[in-house]
Amino acid sequence: MNREEALLIVKKQITEHRYIHTIGVMETAIILARRYGEDERKAETAAIFHDYAKFRKKQEMKNIIIRENMASDLLLFDTELWHAPVGAYLVEHEVGIKDLDILNAIKYHTSGRVTMTLLEKIIYLADYIEPGRHFPGVDEVRDVAESDLDLAVIMALRNTISFLMIKKQPIYPDTFLTYNDMVKQYRQEKGGKN
Ligand code: DGI
Ligand code: FE
Ligand code: FE
């Protein structure tokens, strides 16, 4: 499947606004893949499909989470978290993508996970810094993403966690666990900076 075919499939699943976001994530993910030595085609495909399930009905997503024995704690937290694991499932079963690296990058693009792969970090970060995003602090993350992928992911996690806390929203445990894991590794590898 080439880029145009993939984009045509995803275009039917999402709104125009989300499609423009998807193009931004795709372009950003390819740049990050080139910069940090990941397979550009995998980054492209994962980015194109990362929000595939974003507009599925909550009841359909809930049914899939239960039927496929996905992490049951998902149901205790914001429904916004559901489109990531459900998306990975639907991209495998409706679109026919079998590459586990790509499926995991989709599955963990909202919460992250402990021991993220390079591709997972790239999709997580591209989703956060694509040109259409205007969160407070995003420019600082864009700058750091030019030279330090792990630090940029840590900053994106930190901003997301603080944003949710300020809104008095619960934080999904995996998001915290990802933050802790990344910070511990970063301190070990880079000598306690940040
Ligand atoms: O799908 P996108 O909007 O492109 O971005 P995303 O997949 O990162 O989803 C962002 C949404 O998910 C946003 O509304 C905040 C929410 N979210 C992200 N992490 C957590 C979370 N919600 C809760 N409750 N806990 C989290 O850890
Ligand atoms: Fe998403
Ligand atoms: Fe997204």
Short mmCIF file of C-alpha atoms and ligand atoms in Angstrom, two decimals:
data_model
loop_
_atom_site.label_atom_id
_atom_site.label_comp_id
_atom_site.label_asym_id
_atom_site.label_seq_id
_atom_site.Cartn_x
_atom_site.Cartn_y
_atom_site.Cartn_z
CA MET A 1 0.00 0.00 0.00
CA ASN A 2 1.47 3.36 -0.97
CA ARG A 3 1.02 6.69 0.79
CA GLU A 4 -1.90 7.83 -1.39
CA GLU A 5 -3.81 4.58 -0.85
CA ALA A 6 -3.25 4.76 2.90
CA LEU A 7 -4.36 8.40 3.06
CA LEU A 8 -7.51 7.60 1.06
CA ILE A 9 -8.44 4.86 3.53
CA VAL A 10 -7.94 7.06 6.59
CA LYS A 11 -9.67 10.09 5.01
CA LYS A 12 -12.95 8.14 5.03
CA GLN A 13 -12.65 7.55 8.79
CA ILE A 14 -11.96 11.05 10.08
CA THR A 15 -13.00 14.69 9.77
CA GLU A 16 -11.27 17.20 7.48
CA HIS A 17 -9.67 18.87 10.51
CA ARG A 18 -8.32 15.57 11.80
CA TYR A 19 -7.10 14.69 8.31
CA ILE A 20 -5.04 17.90 8.18
CA HIS A 21 -3.64 16.98 11.63
CA THR A 22 -2.81 13.51 10.26
CA ILE A 23 -0.85 14.99 7.34
CA GLY A 24 1.06 17.14 9.85
CA VAL A 25 1.85 14.10 11.99
CA MET A 26 2.98 12.19 8.90
CA GLU A 27 5.35 14.91 7.71
CA THR A 28 6.74 15.44 11.22
CA ALA A 29 7.18 11.69 11.83
CA ILE A 30 9.14 11.30 8.57
CA ILE A 31 11.46 14.16 9.54
CA LEU A 32 11.99 12.63 13.02
CA ALA A 33 12.58 9.17 11.50
CA ARG A 34 15.26 10.57 9.20
CA ARG A 35 16.84 12.50 12.06
CA TYR A 36 16.93 9.65 14.56
CA GLY A 37 17.49 6.68 12.21
CA GLU A 38 14.07 5.01 12.09
CA ASP A 39 12.48 3.41 9.01
CA GLU A 40 10.73 6.32 7.26
CA ARG A 41 8.07 4.13 5.66
CA LYS A 42 7.07 2.65 9.02
CA ALA A 43 6.90 6.13 10.53
CA GLU A 44 4.79 7.30 7.58
CA THR A 45 2.31 4.41 7.86
CA ALA A 46 2.00 4.59 11.66
CA ALA A 47 1.40 8.35 11.46
CA ILE A 48 -1.22 8.05 8.72
CA PHE A 49 -3.23 5.53 10.73
CA HIS A 50 -2.57 6.78 14.29
CA ASP A 51 -6.03 8.41 14.70
CA TYR A 52 -7.93 5.89 12.56
CA ALA A 53 -10.44 5.11 15.34
CA LYS A 54 -10.81 8.67 16.67
CA PHE A 55 -14.45 9.00 15.52
CA ARG A 56 -15.75 5.53 16.32
CA LYS A 57 -18.73 5.45 18.67
CA LYS A 58 -17.83 5.08 22.33
CA GLN A 59 -20.00 1.99 22.62
CA GLU A 60 -18.22 0.29 19.70
CA MET A 61 -14.80 1.09 21.23
CA LYS A 62 -15.93 -0.14 24.64
CA ASN A 63 -17.17 -3.41 23.12
CA ILE A 64 -13.84 -3.98 21.37
CA ILE A 65 -11.85 -3.21 24.54
CA ILE A 66 -13.89 -5.80 26.46
CA ARG A 67 -14.11 -8.43 23.72
CA GLU A 68 -10.40 -8.27 22.87
CA ASN A 69 -9.32 -8.27 26.52
CA MET A 70 -7.51 -4.96 26.25
CA ALA A 71 -6.29 -3.23 29.43
CA SER A 72 -9.50 -3.01 31.47
CA ASP A 73 -8.33 0.09 33.34
CA LEU A 74 -8.88 2.01 30.09
CA LEU A 75 -12.60 1.93 30.84
CA LEU A 76 -12.01 3.75 34.15
CA PHE A 77 -10.33 6.71 32.47
CA ASP A 78 -11.14 9.32 29.82
CA THR A 79 -12.77 7.92 26.68
CA GLU A 80 -10.21 9.96 24.69
CA LEU A 81 -7.68 7.25 25.55
CA TRP A 82 -9.64 4.51 23.81
CA HIS A 83 -9.03 5.38 20.16
CA ALA A 84 -5.33 4.46 20.43
CA PRO A 85 -5.57 0.73 21.34
CA VAL A 86 -8.86 0.32 19.44
CA GLY A 87 -7.22 2.03 16.45
CA ALA A 88 -4.34 -0.45 16.47
CA TYR A 89 -6.85 -3.31 16.53
CA LEU A 90 -8.98 -1.89 13.68
CA VAL A 91 -5.96 -1.00 11.55
CA GLU A 92 -4.87 -4.61 11.84
CA HIS A 93 -8.28 -6.17 11.21
CA GLU A 94 -9.95 -3.70 8.81
CA VAL A 95 -6.94 -2.34 6.92
CA GLY A 96 -4.81 -5.49 7.15
CA ILE A 97 -1.60 -3.97 8.50
CA LYS A 98 0.29 -6.69 10.37
CA ASP A 99 3.57 -4.95 11.23
CA LEU A 100 3.73 -5.09 15.04
CA ASP A 101 6.03 -2.07 15.29
CA ILE A 102 3.49 0.04 13.43
CA LEU A 103 0.55 -1.37 15.39
CA ASN A 104 2.28 -0.67 18.71
CA ALA A 105 3.11 2.89 17.68
CA ILE A 106 -0.63 3.40 17.08
CA LYS A 107 -1.62 1.54 20.25
CA TYR A 108 0.58 3.63 22.55
CA HIS A 109 0.38 7.01 20.81
CA THR A 110 -1.82 8.63 23.49
CA SER A 111 -0.44 7.27 26.78
CA GLY A 112 3.00 6.05 25.82
CA ARG A 113 4.22 2.94 27.65
CA VAL A 114 7.16 1.79 29.70
CA THR A 115 10.17 1.03 27.44
CA MET A 116 8.91 2.81 24.35
CA THR A 117 10.55 1.90 21.06
CA LEU A 118 12.11 4.52 18.78
CA LEU A 119 9.10 4.35 16.45
CA GLU A 120 6.66 4.74 19.37
CA LYS A 121 8.54 7.82 20.61
CA ILE A 122 8.53 9.32 17.11
CA ILE A 123 4.77 8.91 16.67
CA TYR A 124 4.04 10.13 20.21
CA LEU A 125 6.15 13.24 19.66
CA ALA A 126 5.01 13.91 16.08
CA ASP A 127 1.41 13.84 17.34
CA TYR A 128 2.33 16.47 19.93
CA ILE A 129 4.49 18.85 17.84
CA GLU A 130 3.00 18.68 14.32
CA PRO A 131 2.65 22.20 12.85
CA GLY A 132 -1.11 22.40 13.56
CA ARG A 133 -0.62 22.09 17.34
CA HIS A 134 -0.68 25.24 19.42
CA PHE A 135 -0.37 24.05 23.04
CA PRO A 136 1.42 26.34 25.52
CA GLY A 137 5.07 25.28 25.52
CA VAL A 138 4.95 23.38 22.24
CA ASP A 139 7.60 25.55 20.57
CA GLU A 140 10.09 24.66 23.28
CA VAL A 141 9.38 20.97 22.66
CA ARG A 142 9.81 21.53 18.88
CA ASP A 143 13.24 23.08 19.51
CA VAL A 144 14.40 20.21 21.72
CA ALA A 145 13.06 17.66 19.20
CA GLU A 146 15.72 18.90 16.78
CA SER A 147 18.49 17.42 18.90
CA ASP A 148 17.18 15.29 21.78
CA LEU A 149 14.26 12.95 21.07
CA ASP A 150 14.02 11.53 24.61
CA LEU A 151 14.04 14.92 26.30
CA ALA A 152 11.37 16.16 23.88
CA VAL A 153 9.17 13.14 24.70
CA ILE A 154 9.67 13.79 28.43
CA MET A 155 8.65 17.43 27.95
CA ALA A 156 5.54 16.44 25.95
CA LEU A 157 4.56 13.96 28.69
CA ARG A 158 5.18 16.58 31.38
CA ASN A 159 3.08 19.20 29.55
CA THR A 160 0.25 16.73 28.98
CA ILE A 161 0.25 15.60 32.62
CA SER A 162 0.32 19.20 33.93
CA PHE A 163 -2.43 20.23 31.51
CA LEU A 164 -4.65 17.38 32.70
CA MET A 165 -3.87 18.15 36.35
CA ILE A 166 -4.71 21.83 35.92
CA LYS A 167 -8.04 20.78 34.41
CA LYS A 168 -8.53 18.49 37.45
CA GLN A 169 -8.68 15.46 35.17
CA PRO A 170 -7.47 12.03 36.27
CA ILE A 171 -4.18 10.87 34.76
CA TYR A 172 -4.09 7.41 33.18
CA PRO A 173 -1.48 5.37 35.13
CA ASP A 174 0.47 4.39 31.99
CA THR A 175 1.05 8.06 31.23
CA PHE A 176 2.71 8.53 34.63
CA LEU A 177 4.60 5.24 34.32
CA THR A 178 5.89 6.29 30.90
CA TYR A 179 7.04 9.63 32.30
CA ASN A 180 8.85 7.95 35.21
CA ASP A 181 10.48 5.36 32.97
CA MET A 182 11.70 7.94 30.45
CA VAL A 183 13.04 10.27 33.15
CA LYS A 184 14.90 7.46 34.95
CA GLN A 185 16.50 6.27 31.73
CA TYR A 186 17.35 9.80 30.71
CA ARG A 187 19.09 10.50 34.01
CA GLN A 188 21.08 7.29 33.76
CA GLU A 189 22.13 7.87 30.16
CA LYS A 190 22.69 11.60 30.18
CA GLY A 191 24.09 12.06 33.67
CA GLY A 192 21.25 13.60 35.64
CA LYS A 193 20.34 16.50 33.40
CA ASN A 194 16.76 17.83 33.59
O1 DGI B 1 -5.91 12.12 19.23
P1 DGI B 1 -5.19 13.43 19.35
O2 DGI B 1 -6.10 14.55 19.79
O3 DGI B 1 -4.40 13.79 18.14
O4 DGI B 1 -4.09 13.29 20.52
P2 DGI B 1 -3.97 12.13 21.61
O5 DGI B 1 -4.16 10.80 21.01
O6 DGI B 1 -2.68 12.40 22.33
O7 DGI B 1 -5.21 12.35 22.58
C1 DGI B 1 -5.26 13.47 23.36
C2 DGI B 1 -6.42 13.37 24.30
O8 DGI B 1 -6.23 12.33 25.25
C3 DGI B 1 -6.53 14.65 25.09
O9 DGI B 1 -7.90 15.00 25.15
C4 DGI B 1 -6.03 14.34 26.44
C5 DGI B 1 -6.27 12.86 26.57
N1 DGI B 1 -5.23 12.19 27.37
C6 DGI B 1 -3.94 11.99 27.04
N2 DGI B 1 -3.28 11.39 28.04
C7 DGI B 1 -4.19 11.19 29.02
C8 DGI B 1 -5.43 11.70 28.58
N3 DGI B 1 -6.52 11.67 29.34
C9 DGI B 1 -6.42 11.13 30.56
N4 DGI B 1 -7.48 11.10 31.35
N5 DGI B 1 -5.27 10.63 31.06
C10 DGI B 1 -4.13 10.64 30.32
O10 DGI B 1 -3.10 10.17 30.79
FE FE B 2 -4.82 10.33 18.97
FE FE B 3 -3.36 12.61 16.71
#
